[in-house]
Amino acid sequence: MSSETSENIESVLKETRLFPPSAEFSELANISSEEQYLELWNKAKDQPAEFWGEMAENLHWFKKFDTVLEGDMPNTKWFSGGKINACYNCVDRHLLTWRKNKAAIIWEGEPGDTRVLTYQDLHREVCKFANVLKKLGVTTGDRVTLYMPMIPELAIAMLACARIGATHSIIFGGFSADAVADRNNDAEAKVVITADAGWRRGKEVPLKSAVDDSLEKSPTVEKVVVVRRTGADVTMVDDRDYWWHELMEDVSADCEAVELESEHPLFILYTSGSTGKPKGVLHTTAGYILGTQMTSRWVFDLKEEDTYWCTADIGWVTGHSYIVYGPLANGATTLMYEGAPNWPDEGRFWEIIEKYQVNIFYTAPTAIRAFIKWGDEYPKKHDLSSLRLLGSVGEPINSDAWMWYHKVIGNENCPIVDTWWQTETGSIMMSPLPGVTATKPGSCTKPLPGVVPDIVSEEGNSLDDNQGGLLVMTQPWPSMLRTLYGDHDRFIETYFSKIEGCYFAGDGARRDEDGYYWIMGRVDDVINVSGHRLSTMEVESTLASHEAVAEAAVVGYPHELKGEAICCFVTLKKGDGSDELKQELKNHVRHQIGAIASPDQIRFAAALPKTRSGKIMRRLLRDIAAGKEQVGDTTTLEDYTVVANLKDSEG
Ligand code: WTA
């Protein structure tokens, strides 16, 4: 564990402030008392089948399941015998109620254009696009890649896939053409949906041209659908590329939702692991939709009249679960914003909150730290009094950021839910319940019903309170990943082989004397840059693929805004390196992986510090990158002069 992590632990150990919810909030909350929480939690722990069977009554089933849970981790089957459709649950079901004309999606584009889709509108568009997919030859079980900006067509395309049982694989627009090709190939995608470009800080982010490049290496892709968003020039290839709006012109708005098995694959989402190759996390239909539906209700306290806004990009799991599936499964109104928080100025988010009278706001600590830096004058210019609940996700929130969020955005009047979860868990695992839990800044507090965590040693023994260790889950939950696409062995190896009988999350954590959990960060080679998960190994192998590079070691170091930044130690095949080469290597990484992986620092070194057995001493490199004195043990270091030289290689 890195020393900055231990510093965080120090500071969180000192955090004793307690913020209970107000009586007014509790009174109206979906879960409103500690007794109610404990009753749910204990029932879910002791009688999981009964508990989840009852919860599943909140969903629409074409045919009810025969059993709730079969098998145990790692190989679980939920709701066997049931027939269900996620799109039907998010859309059709609401048409039978007064929600037919309720806003499902309120969308605001970066340039200020807006669209509102009622549930009825959404239904029509989804059915039409599902018919488009069928016309292009997509059938139940096929994989479809979505590489799109944050526009309504992205949600429509997801739901259209779900409607016909095609498995979507969404790739964040910040990934490169190579990353798209790798993911297309791994998933054997048949069709790609994209746009000409998207808007980001007033500039066009080209998407179609990246898809064109990726297709040179993606032989499985037969057709491409392009949404016209910015009007950017694109090349359209005959019989391969089609405009969304043209295809939508002559299809019917009738399309039955396919009755799918509960375990039918809903989507694949690639995420970084501790080896170079991204992992295709697979989620299935019934368990995932149940998990996102219930947690949206419990954690965000969703009410019929709320305007709810999650600022994530749908390219990440937070957007999948808490912009699209969770809110829509509850018939809520979900707001979707296309662009950057600082366009045209740093007040954009607060302007949106005021304009739409947003009630629930869910964002990331990295964004909060940027807001603090930009200054209180931006939020102060706007009326934020509609807000009643705030959320945080993606990385540990430092107590300064928490307090600022509480005071400046929440006016000391909104509970903050610090939600811990992962791409793999599908839905929120640990979080305050806003009407129940007294929060402590920096703690994700307690497990939700159905989540039974433990903190264990490397050997798998349960640890006492306040001892830092590995965070594991001891019981299965419905929205957990079912496999890594095409690599079930890696799934078992990654999550279930480290600690016998448990799901290993990859995070370190501690539990305090009140039973509150404090996440201490990753214990593997994953780093968290601006709330985005990156594998240091992936960056390393990309650097090593450059002709000038002999060897590379990549570590994270603390960064004021990003949480962690990327430092690369590089040894060259020949020469001492130059500023031009540094830039070239940065560009190389951007090109191969994408802008999110762009290194903050490249340091050339004559050699990397290694143990006598040849292992790179990453802990030492982390300390050097963080500008710290080497506190740890370096007695196993092969050549001590290497360290002295590295310290001088700043830049
Ligand atoms: C980190 C994002 C502390 C953690 C939903 C986890 C957090 C990884 C929190 C998953 C939080 C997420 N407090 N750390 N509230 N939420 N993390 O898959 O290290 O993109 O393992 O899912 O983010 O990132 P992922």
XYZ file of C-alpha atoms and ligand atoms in Angstrom:
676
model
C 0.000 0.000 0.000
C 1.436 3.392 -0.948
C 2.403 5.941 1.634
C -0.101 8.495 0.387
C -2.775 5.906 1.107
C -1.530 5.638 4.664
C -1.686 9.413 4.938
C -5.317 9.320 3.848
C -5.921 6.688 6.472
C -4.336 8.958 9.049
C -6.648 11.798 8.115
C -9.754 9.659 7.997
C -8.846 8.158 11.349
C -9.116 11.634 12.789
C -12.506 12.371 11.229
C -15.103 12.345 14.002
C -17.754 14.777 12.728
C -21.203 13.281 12.396
C -24.002 14.621 10.194
C -27.389 13.048 10.899
C -30.233 13.578 8.424
C -32.825 16.168 9.348
C -36.115 15.001 10.827
C -37.960 16.437 7.809
C -35.840 14.425 5.397
C -36.150 11.194 7.385
C -39.864 11.470 7.725
C -40.441 11.392 3.972
C -37.561 9.086 3.024
C -38.068 5.755 1.235
C -36.195 4.080 4.095
C -36.758 6.199 7.128
C -35.417 4.503 10.237
C -32.483 2.482 11.479
C -34.909 -0.311 12.473
C -36.252 -0.492 8.935
C -32.715 -0.646 7.520
C -31.659 -3.361 9.957
C -34.752 -5.388 9.256
C -34.051 -5.290 5.509
C -30.335 -5.902 5.937
C -30.752 -8.852 8.303
C -33.414 -10.446 6.172
C -31.249 -10.104 3.044
C -28.309 -11.652 4.892
C -30.151 -14.522 6.570
C -32.804 -15.319 3.956
C -31.416 -13.956 0.694
C -33.774 -15.971 -1.510
C -36.898 -14.758 0.285
C -35.601 -11.204 0.395
C -34.647 -10.913 -3.259
C -37.708 -12.868 -4.326
C -39.858 -10.228 -2.673
C -37.828 -7.362 -4.103
C -38.183 -8.866 -7.596
C -41.922 -8.234 -7.364
C -41.031 -4.622 -8.140
C -40.142 -5.726 -11.675
C -42.324 -6.685 -14.595
C -42.006 -10.378 -15.498
C -43.443 -11.962 -18.622
C -43.102 -15.191 -16.676
C -42.249 -15.424 -13.006
C -39.006 -17.176 -12.013
C -38.978 -20.659 -10.433
C -35.992 -20.156 -8.128
C -34.341 -16.977 -6.821
C -30.751 -18.133 -6.503
C -28.940 -21.217 -7.700
C -25.328 -21.997 -6.875
C -22.857 -19.892 -4.954
C -20.030 -17.551 -5.872
C -18.372 -17.555 -8.315
C -21.067 -19.267 -10.395
C -24.505 -17.978 -9.490
C -27.769 -18.041 -11.400
C -30.508 -15.642 -10.397
C -34.218 -15.908 -11.087
C -34.056 -19.105 -13.167
C -37.114 -19.849 -15.209
C -38.135 -16.201 -15.325
C -38.786 -14.286 -18.549
C -38.046 -10.586 -18.493
C -36.898 -7.605 -20.576
C -34.877 -4.665 -19.185
C -36.199 -2.222 -21.792
C -39.794 -3.205 -21.028
C -39.075 -2.526 -17.366
C -37.565 0.883 -18.122
C -40.093 2.061 -20.674
C -43.239 0.086 -21.587
C -44.321 -0.521 -18.028
C -44.698 3.201 -17.395
C -46.969 3.705 -20.393
C -49.702 1.821 -18.621
C -49.711 4.490 -15.906
C -50.054 8.263 -15.753
C -46.283 8.427 -16.434
C -46.931 8.049 -20.164
C -46.451 11.793 -20.638
C -43.920 12.292 -17.850
C -40.418 13.416 -18.830
C -38.181 10.350 -18.925
C -35.074 12.126 -20.232
C -34.387 15.839 -20.046
C -31.379 16.500 -22.211
C -29.209 19.556 -22.554
C -26.532 19.764 -25.242
C -23.304 21.629 -24.636
C -24.170 24.435 -27.083
C -27.442 24.951 -25.156
C -29.877 23.012 -27.362
C -32.363 20.945 -25.417
C -34.694 17.965 -25.816
C -37.246 16.376 -23.560
C -38.411 12.835 -24.171
C -41.503 11.661 -22.359
C -41.841 7.956 -21.663
C -44.119 7.769 -24.676
C -41.524 9.517 -26.863
C -38.805 7.267 -25.552
C -40.901 4.200 -26.285
C -41.505 5.275 -29.880
C -37.844 6.091 -30.560
C -36.597 2.903 -28.918
C -39.050 0.722 -30.830
C -38.083 2.370 -34.097
C -34.386 1.982 -33.477
C -34.884 -1.625 -32.396
C -36.493 -2.179 -35.804
C -33.509 -0.462 -37.425
C -31.159 -2.849 -35.642
C -33.201 -5.809 -36.838
C -33.106 -4.487 -40.382
C -29.324 -4.309 -40.155
C -29.288 -7.986 -39.255
C -28.869 -7.725 -35.490
C -30.568 -10.551 -33.620
C -30.905 -11.680 -30.017
C -27.466 -12.540 -28.639
C -25.451 -10.357 -31.059
C -23.075 -7.706 -29.686
C -23.380 -4.045 -30.656
C -20.726 -1.408 -29.913
C -21.874 2.093 -28.914
C -19.228 4.820 -29.245
C -21.249 7.974 -28.858
C -21.464 11.389 -27.273
C -23.862 12.100 -24.400
C -26.946 12.528 -26.581
C -30.420 10.955 -26.212
C -29.666 8.574 -29.087
C -27.165 6.826 -26.811
C -29.864 5.945 -24.258
C -32.231 5.058 -27.111
C -29.645 2.734 -28.672
C -28.957 1.013 -25.326
C -32.623 0.381 -24.686
C -33.186 -0.735 -28.289
C -30.446 -3.346 -27.871
C -31.969 -4.484 -24.585
C -35.381 -4.681 -26.253
C -34.270 -7.243 -28.827
C -31.770 -8.996 -26.564
C -28.637 -7.705 -28.301
C -25.792 -7.140 -25.845
C -24.430 -3.608 -25.893
C -20.809 -2.718 -25.321
C -20.401 1.005 -24.737
C -16.986 2.561 -25.220
C -16.299 5.936 -23.636
C -15.761 8.600 -26.315
C -12.330 9.457 -24.858
C -10.891 6.115 -25.969
C -8.812 5.860 -29.107
C -9.491 4.039 -32.376
C -7.149 1.250 -31.253
C -9.059 0.818 -28.014
C -12.306 0.645 -29.992
C -10.814 -1.996 -32.300
C -9.620 -4.128 -29.358
C -13.050 -4.017 -27.761
C -14.872 -4.691 -31.052
C -12.694 -7.725 -31.556
C -12.978 -9.047 -28.035
C -16.772 -8.767 -28.132
C -17.006 -9.764 -31.820
C -19.317 -6.814 -32.377
C -21.528 -6.942 -35.461
C -22.659 -3.319 -35.603
C -21.201 -0.035 -34.320
C -23.375 2.965 -33.436
C -21.578 6.306 -33.373
C -21.986 10.004 -34.247
C -20.149 12.321 -36.583
C -18.654 14.018 -33.501
C -19.585 15.271 -30.039
C -19.180 18.639 -28.343
C -16.579 19.177 -25.617
C -15.593 22.661 -24.482
C -16.842 24.128 -27.711
C -14.695 21.798 -29.806
C -15.765 18.837 -31.858
C -14.563 15.448 -30.659
C -14.408 13.321 -33.808
C -15.987 9.908 -33.334
C -16.843 8.610 -36.800
C -13.278 9.073 -38.060
C -11.995 7.064 -35.079
C -14.521 4.346 -35.911
C -13.257 4.373 -39.521
C -9.719 3.793 -38.270
C -10.821 1.091 -35.857
C -12.675 -0.802 -38.569
C -9.461 -1.515 -40.416
C -8.720 -3.820 -37.498
C -12.253 -4.954 -36.584
C -13.234 -7.633 -39.112
C -16.437 -8.671 -37.324
C -18.164 -5.305 -37.760
C -20.559 -5.300 -40.719
C -22.515 -2.056 -40.363
C -22.111 1.393 -38.838
C -24.917 3.764 -37.856
C -24.003 7.442 -37.569
C -25.992 10.079 -35.700
C -25.588 13.561 -37.119
C -24.734 15.624 -34.080
C -22.320 18.442 -34.910
C -22.461 18.412 -38.700
C -18.755 17.527 -38.893
C -17.505 16.230 -42.209
C -17.416 12.456 -42.299
C -16.768 9.807 -44.894
C -19.652 7.404 -45.436
C -18.831 4.041 -46.970
C -21.550 2.558 -49.216
C -23.344 -0.515 -47.856
C -21.514 -0.184 -44.561
C -22.311 3.248 -43.106
C -25.838 4.618 -42.614
C -27.246 7.812 -41.160
C -29.400 7.295 -38.084
C -32.032 9.791 -39.234
C -32.377 8.170 -42.642
C -32.781 4.684 -41.210
C -35.374 5.947 -38.746
C -37.504 7.400 -41.538
C -39.008 4.196 -42.771
C -39.317 1.817 -39.880
C -42.406 1.093 -37.839
C -42.816 2.159 -34.234
C -44.104 -1.294 -33.323
C -41.587 -3.661 -31.883
C -42.382 -6.233 -29.234
C -39.881 -6.528 -26.397
C -38.327 -9.991 -26.571
C -39.088 -12.266 -23.610
C -35.592 -13.098 -22.389
C -34.189 -15.486 -19.807
C -33.249 -13.786 -16.534
C -29.559 -14.457 -17.148
C -29.584 -13.161 -20.726
C -26.460 -10.957 -21.254
C -27.543 -7.312 -21.074
C -24.229 -5.601 -21.607
C -20.463 -5.861 -21.626
C -18.455 -2.984 -20.213
C -14.700 -3.008 -20.517
C -12.712 -1.899 -17.509
C -9.071 -1.891 -16.504
C -7.587 -4.644 -14.442
C -4.146 -5.313 -13.123
C -2.923 -6.757 -16.393
C -2.663 -4.945 -19.686
C -5.733 -6.355 -21.409
C -9.064 -4.660 -20.528
C -11.645 -6.927 -18.976
C -15.095 -7.306 -20.502
C -17.334 -7.235 -17.433
C -20.590 -9.008 -18.299
C -23.900 -8.107 -16.671
C -27.125 -10.005 -17.160
C -30.711 -8.868 -17.319
C -32.839 -9.565 -14.242
C -30.272 -9.250 -11.451
C -28.767 -6.079 -12.863
C -32.060 -4.315 -13.427
C -33.237 -5.304 -9.955
C -30.010 -4.087 -8.321
C -30.047 -0.727 -10.078
C -33.765 -0.244 -9.504
C -33.674 -0.929 -5.766
C -30.466 0.989 -5.040
C -31.762 4.056 -6.934
C -34.796 3.978 -4.687
C -32.873 3.394 -1.451
C -29.817 5.578 -1.975
C -31.186 8.457 -4.042
C -34.533 8.320 -2.323
C -36.103 8.736 -5.775
C -39.585 10.192 -5.693
C -42.087 10.544 -8.492
C -41.682 14.330 -8.756
C -37.875 14.495 -8.540
C -35.590 15.816 -11.225
C -32.524 13.680 -10.869
C -29.114 14.414 -12.370
C -26.084 12.170 -12.509
C -23.176 13.951 -14.228
C -21.261 10.819 -15.247
C -20.682 9.822 -18.848
C -22.743 6.840 -19.971
C -19.468 5.350 -21.210
C -18.756 4.421 -17.567
C -20.745 2.136 -15.325
C -22.129 5.042 -13.290
C -23.881 6.332 -16.390
C -25.214 2.887 -17.314
C -26.681 2.237 -13.879
C -27.604 5.703 -12.643
C -28.417 7.763 -15.724
C -30.242 5.099 -17.687
C -31.279 1.772 -16.145
C -31.805 2.581 -12.438
C -33.754 5.839 -12.788
C -35.832 4.666 -15.753
C -36.706 1.382 -14.031
C -38.245 3.600 -11.347
C -40.123 5.789 -13.834
C -38.038 8.772 -12.761
C -37.003 11.877 -14.686
C -33.300 11.661 -15.496
C -31.313 14.619 -16.736
C -28.539 14.132 -19.238
C -25.953 16.807 -20.085
C -23.666 16.484 -23.073
C -20.657 18.609 -22.308
C -18.041 19.987 -19.959
C -18.704 21.579 -16.543
C -16.691 24.657 -17.529
C -18.329 25.551 -20.807
C -19.122 28.319 -21.641
C -17.988 29.069 -18.077
C -17.361 27.416 -14.738
C -20.946 27.943 -13.651
C -22.542 25.588 -16.191
C -23.558 22.851 -13.744
C -25.147 25.355 -11.331
C -26.947 27.024 -14.181
C -28.385 23.644 -15.199
C -29.458 22.889 -11.614
C -31.242 26.230 -11.407
C -32.780 25.965 -14.865
C -34.308 22.507 -14.349
C -34.769 22.798 -10.585
C -32.713 19.659 -10.026
C -33.474 17.886 -6.739
C -30.872 15.138 -6.658
C -27.319 15.685 -7.883
C -24.733 12.888 -8.223
C -21.134 13.694 -9.194
C -17.493 12.740 -8.526
C -14.889 14.033 -6.050
C -12.566 15.023 -8.902
C -15.290 17.373 -10.181
C -15.894 18.741 -6.689
C -12.191 19.543 -6.309
C -12.304 21.429 -9.606
C -15.390 23.401 -8.456
C -13.542 24.394 -5.283
C -10.610 25.601 -7.317
C -12.803 27.603 -9.697
C -14.290 29.484 -6.756
C -17.502 29.809 -4.777
C -18.661 32.732 -6.902
C -19.927 30.326 -9.584
C -22.365 28.337 -7.442
C -23.240 31.493 -5.479
C -24.545 33.117 -8.660
C -27.296 30.508 -8.934
C -30.324 29.417 -6.961
C -29.544 25.886 -5.813
C -32.369 25.675 -3.313
C -34.165 22.931 -5.286
C -31.448 20.451 -4.247
C -32.404 17.989 -1.530
C -29.813 15.227 -1.883
C -26.178 15.072 -3.052
C -24.146 12.050 -4.113
C -20.494 11.211 -4.699
C -18.878 8.310 -6.556
C -15.717 7.015 -8.151
C -12.967 7.597 -5.620
C -12.525 8.391 -1.960
C -13.793 11.888 -1.178
C -11.418 13.888 0.984
C -13.042 15.595 3.942
C -12.317 19.121 2.631
C -14.169 18.377 -0.581
C -16.979 16.744 1.415
C -17.378 19.799 3.668
C -17.370 22.181 0.704
C -20.017 20.089 -1.074
C -22.084 20.057 2.114
C -21.838 23.801 2.736
C -21.605 25.512 -0.627
C -23.745 23.215 -2.770
C -25.988 21.621 -0.135
C -26.439 24.734 2.000
C -25.913 22.383 4.982
C -29.331 21.044 4.204
C -28.791 18.028 1.933
C -27.642 14.580 2.995
C -24.522 13.448 1.093
C -24.451 9.846 -0.099
C -20.863 8.699 -0.687
C -21.481 5.588 -2.783
C -18.899 2.830 -3.041
C -19.238 0.342 -5.854
C -17.557 -0.876 -9.049
C -18.149 -1.750 -12.685
C -18.179 -5.347 -11.479
C -20.757 -4.860 -8.741
C -23.267 -3.314 -11.196
C -24.956 -1.247 -8.518
C -24.130 0.634 -5.325
C -22.867 -1.634 -2.544
C -22.093 0.647 0.360
C -23.618 4.055 0.966
C -25.446 6.064 3.549
C -29.228 5.809 3.401
C -30.066 9.487 3.238
C -32.981 9.339 5.676
C -31.238 7.061 8.156
C -27.469 7.220 8.289
C -25.551 9.882 10.185
C -22.720 10.543 7.750
C -19.012 10.968 8.467
C -17.073 12.909 5.798
C -14.936 10.449 3.836
C -16.777 7.257 4.802
C -19.141 5.368 2.499
C -20.716 4.255 5.817
C -22.581 0.944 5.669
C -23.502 -1.894 3.324
C -26.895 -1.792 1.622
C -29.375 -4.644 2.119
C -28.017 -7.751 0.377
C -24.390 -6.704 0.729
C -22.330 -8.577 3.297
C -18.759 -7.250 3.289
C -15.770 -8.172 5.408
C -12.238 -6.893 5.877
C -9.643 -9.641 5.759
C -5.896 -10.126 5.876
C -3.869 -11.386 2.891
C -4.394 -14.852 4.382
C -8.148 -14.397 4.396
C -8.687 -13.983 8.152
C -11.334 -11.508 9.297
C -9.740 -8.471 10.870
C -10.864 -6.499 13.865
C -12.315 -3.018 13.663
C -9.910 -0.284 12.625
C -7.421 -2.664 11.063
C -6.880 -1.918 7.403
C -7.191 -4.924 5.099
C -8.720 -6.273 1.925
C -12.363 -5.586 1.179
C -14.341 -8.694 0.219
C -17.982 -9.685 -0.214
C -19.012 -12.877 1.491
C -22.401 -13.354 -0.191
C -23.540 -13.060 -3.802
C -25.842 -10.199 -4.842
C -28.124 -10.016 -7.902
C -26.308 -7.317 -9.913
C -22.838 -8.818 -9.650
C -20.884 -9.516 -12.833
C -21.377 -13.051 -14.128
C -18.145 -13.473 -16.057
C -15.455 -11.659 -18.017
C -16.591 -11.943 -21.592
C -14.858 -14.870 -23.257
C -12.557 -15.520 -20.301
C -14.309 -17.249 -17.407
C -10.978 -18.472 -16.003
C -9.742 -14.922 -15.660
C -13.019 -14.007 -13.940
C -12.472 -16.694 -11.315
C -8.782 -15.918 -11.009
C -9.274 -12.147 -10.622
C -12.165 -12.010 -8.195
C -12.521 -15.353 -6.443
C -9.114 -16.957 -6.069
C -7.412 -14.488 -3.745
C -9.746 -15.045 -0.786
C -11.462 -18.430 -0.566
C -15.237 -18.260 -1.026
C -15.346 -14.458 -1.348
C -15.522 -11.795 -4.039
C -12.315 -9.748 -3.818
C -12.939 -6.124 -4.775
C -9.334 -4.967 -5.271
C -9.763 -2.202 -2.696
C -8.273 -1.814 0.749
C -10.614 -0.673 3.514
C -11.108 -0.421 7.237
C -14.230 -0.624 9.393
C -14.475 1.637 12.431
C -15.993 0.958 15.827
C -19.409 2.143 14.606
C -19.369 -0.336 11.722
C -18.633 2.380 9.142
C -16.430 1.488 6.179
C -13.557 3.683 4.968
C -12.173 2.875 1.516
C -8.400 3.220 1.366
C -7.866 2.849 -2.386
C -6.776 0.084 -4.725
C -4.373 -2.574 -3.591
C -3.563 -3.727 -7.123
C -1.952 -2.061 -10.125
C -5.069 -0.074 -10.924
C -4.903 3.688 -10.493
C -7.774 6.105 -10.287
C -7.211 9.197 -12.415
C -10.055 11.716 -12.176
C -12.314 8.876 -11.106
C -11.351 6.803 -14.170
C -9.878 3.393 -13.658
C -6.601 2.782 -15.447
C -4.248 -0.128 -15.431
C -0.620 0.869 -14.926
C 0.315 -2.303 -16.807
C -1.696 -1.199 -19.825
C 0.202 2.107 -19.963
C 3.483 0.256 -19.421
C 2.949 -2.154 -22.273
C 1.868 0.695 -24.530
C 5.062 2.618 -23.758
C 7.134 -0.508 -24.272
C 5.599 -0.884 -27.742
C 7.334 2.357 -28.809
C 10.525 1.707 -30.744
C 12.692 3.969 -28.557
C 11.669 2.373 -25.267
C 13.527 -0.450 -23.568
C 11.452 -0.691 -20.403
C 8.783 1.310 -18.598
C 7.285 1.380 -15.122
C 4.143 3.375 -14.453
C 2.837 4.512 -11.075
C 0.215 6.885 -9.732
C 1.041 9.842 -7.513
C -1.256 12.183 -5.560
C -2.692 15.033 -7.600
C -4.691 17.945 -6.253
C -7.475 17.745 -8.833
C -7.253 14.327 -10.428
C -6.820 12.370 -7.206
C -4.033 10.439 -8.857
C -1.836 11.389 -11.823
C 0.320 9.174 -14.051
C 4.100 9.088 -13.785
C 6.100 6.954 -16.222
C 9.694 5.925 -15.637
C 11.210 4.999 -18.950
C 14.538 3.516 -19.946
C 15.563 3.969 -23.553
C 17.237 1.612 -25.979
C 19.791 4.305 -26.717
C 20.507 7.916 -25.834
C 19.358 10.103 -22.948
C 16.015 11.213 -24.343
C 14.720 14.691 -25.080
C 11.662 16.854 -24.509
C 10.512 15.980 -28.017
C 10.678 12.294 -27.194
C 8.699 12.881 -23.984
C 5.990 14.532 -26.022
C 6.121 11.766 -28.583
C 5.663 9.131 -25.883
C 2.737 11.026 -24.390
C 1.150 11.202 -27.835
C 1.835 7.519 -28.353
C -0.143 6.637 -25.208
C -2.971 9.012 -26.164
C -3.093 7.462 -29.572
C -3.027 3.849 -28.378
C -5.310 4.083 -25.355
C -6.941 7.503 -25.364
C -6.694 10.936 -23.831
C -7.676 9.722 -20.359
C -4.433 7.732 -20.123
C -2.180 10.596 -21.189
C 0.882 10.594 -18.868
C 1.385 13.606 -16.630
C 5.095 12.949 -16.291
C 7.642 11.010 -18.271
C 10.983 10.517 -16.548
C 13.902 9.023 -18.419
C 16.187 6.848 -16.372
C 19.302 4.836 -17.025
C 17.796 1.912 -15.127
C 14.727 1.034 -13.065
C 15.065 0.030 -9.406
C 14.714 -3.711 -9.136
C 14.945 -6.295 -6.428
C 17.624 -8.916 -6.706
C 15.022 -11.234 -8.128
C 14.329 -8.697 -10.876
C 10.977 -7.242 -9.751
C 10.463 -3.538 -10.325
C 10.157 -1.799 -6.953
C 6.943 0.077 -7.516
C 6.552 1.279 -3.957
C 9.864 3.045 -4.273
C 8.836 4.560 -7.603
C 5.565 5.769 -6.091
C 7.497 7.537 -3.352
C 9.844 9.098 -5.866
C 6.961 10.235 -8.074
C 5.239 11.741 -5.036
C 8.432 13.633 -4.187
C 8.815 11.751 -0.918
C 11.921 10.592 0.832
C 12.354 6.854 0.553
C 10.912 5.661 3.797
C 10.545 1.998 2.979
C 13.060 -0.746 3.007
C 15.470 -0.603 0.083
C 17.811 -3.285 1.284
C 16.678 -5.663 -1.431
C 17.421 -3.077 -4.085
C 19.866 -4.248 -6.696
C 21.705 -1.013 -7.282
C 21.171 1.932 -5.012
C 22.590 4.529 -7.418
C 19.563 3.890 -9.641
C 17.381 5.652 -7.090
C 19.619 8.667 -6.802
C 19.539 9.064 -10.572
C 15.765 8.692 -10.771
C 15.190 11.517 -8.339
C 17.032 13.839 -10.663
C 15.021 12.831 -13.706
C 12.006 15.070 -12.935
C 9.845 16.309 -15.799
C -13.119 3.405 -6.477
C -17.111 3.270 -10.362
C -13.868 5.314 -2.564
C -12.708 2.079 -5.862
C -18.511 3.176 -9.744
C -13.339 1.056 -6.779
C -14.423 4.511 -4.641
C -13.225 1.729 -8.130
C -15.758 4.953 -4.464
C -14.299 1.273 -9.080
C -16.079 5.622 -3.248
C -15.576 3.986 -6.395
N -15.108 5.772 -2.329
N -13.493 4.699 -3.693
N -17.304 6.100 -2.998
N -16.442 4.603 -5.574
N -14.348 3.928 -5.849
O -15.277 0.341 -11.786
O -11.303 1.985 -5.888
O -15.021 2.770 -12.471
O -12.673 -0.190 -6.767
O -16.720 2.024 -10.784
O -13.371 3.130 -7.848
O -14.263 2.045 -10.257
P -15.299 1.786 -11.417
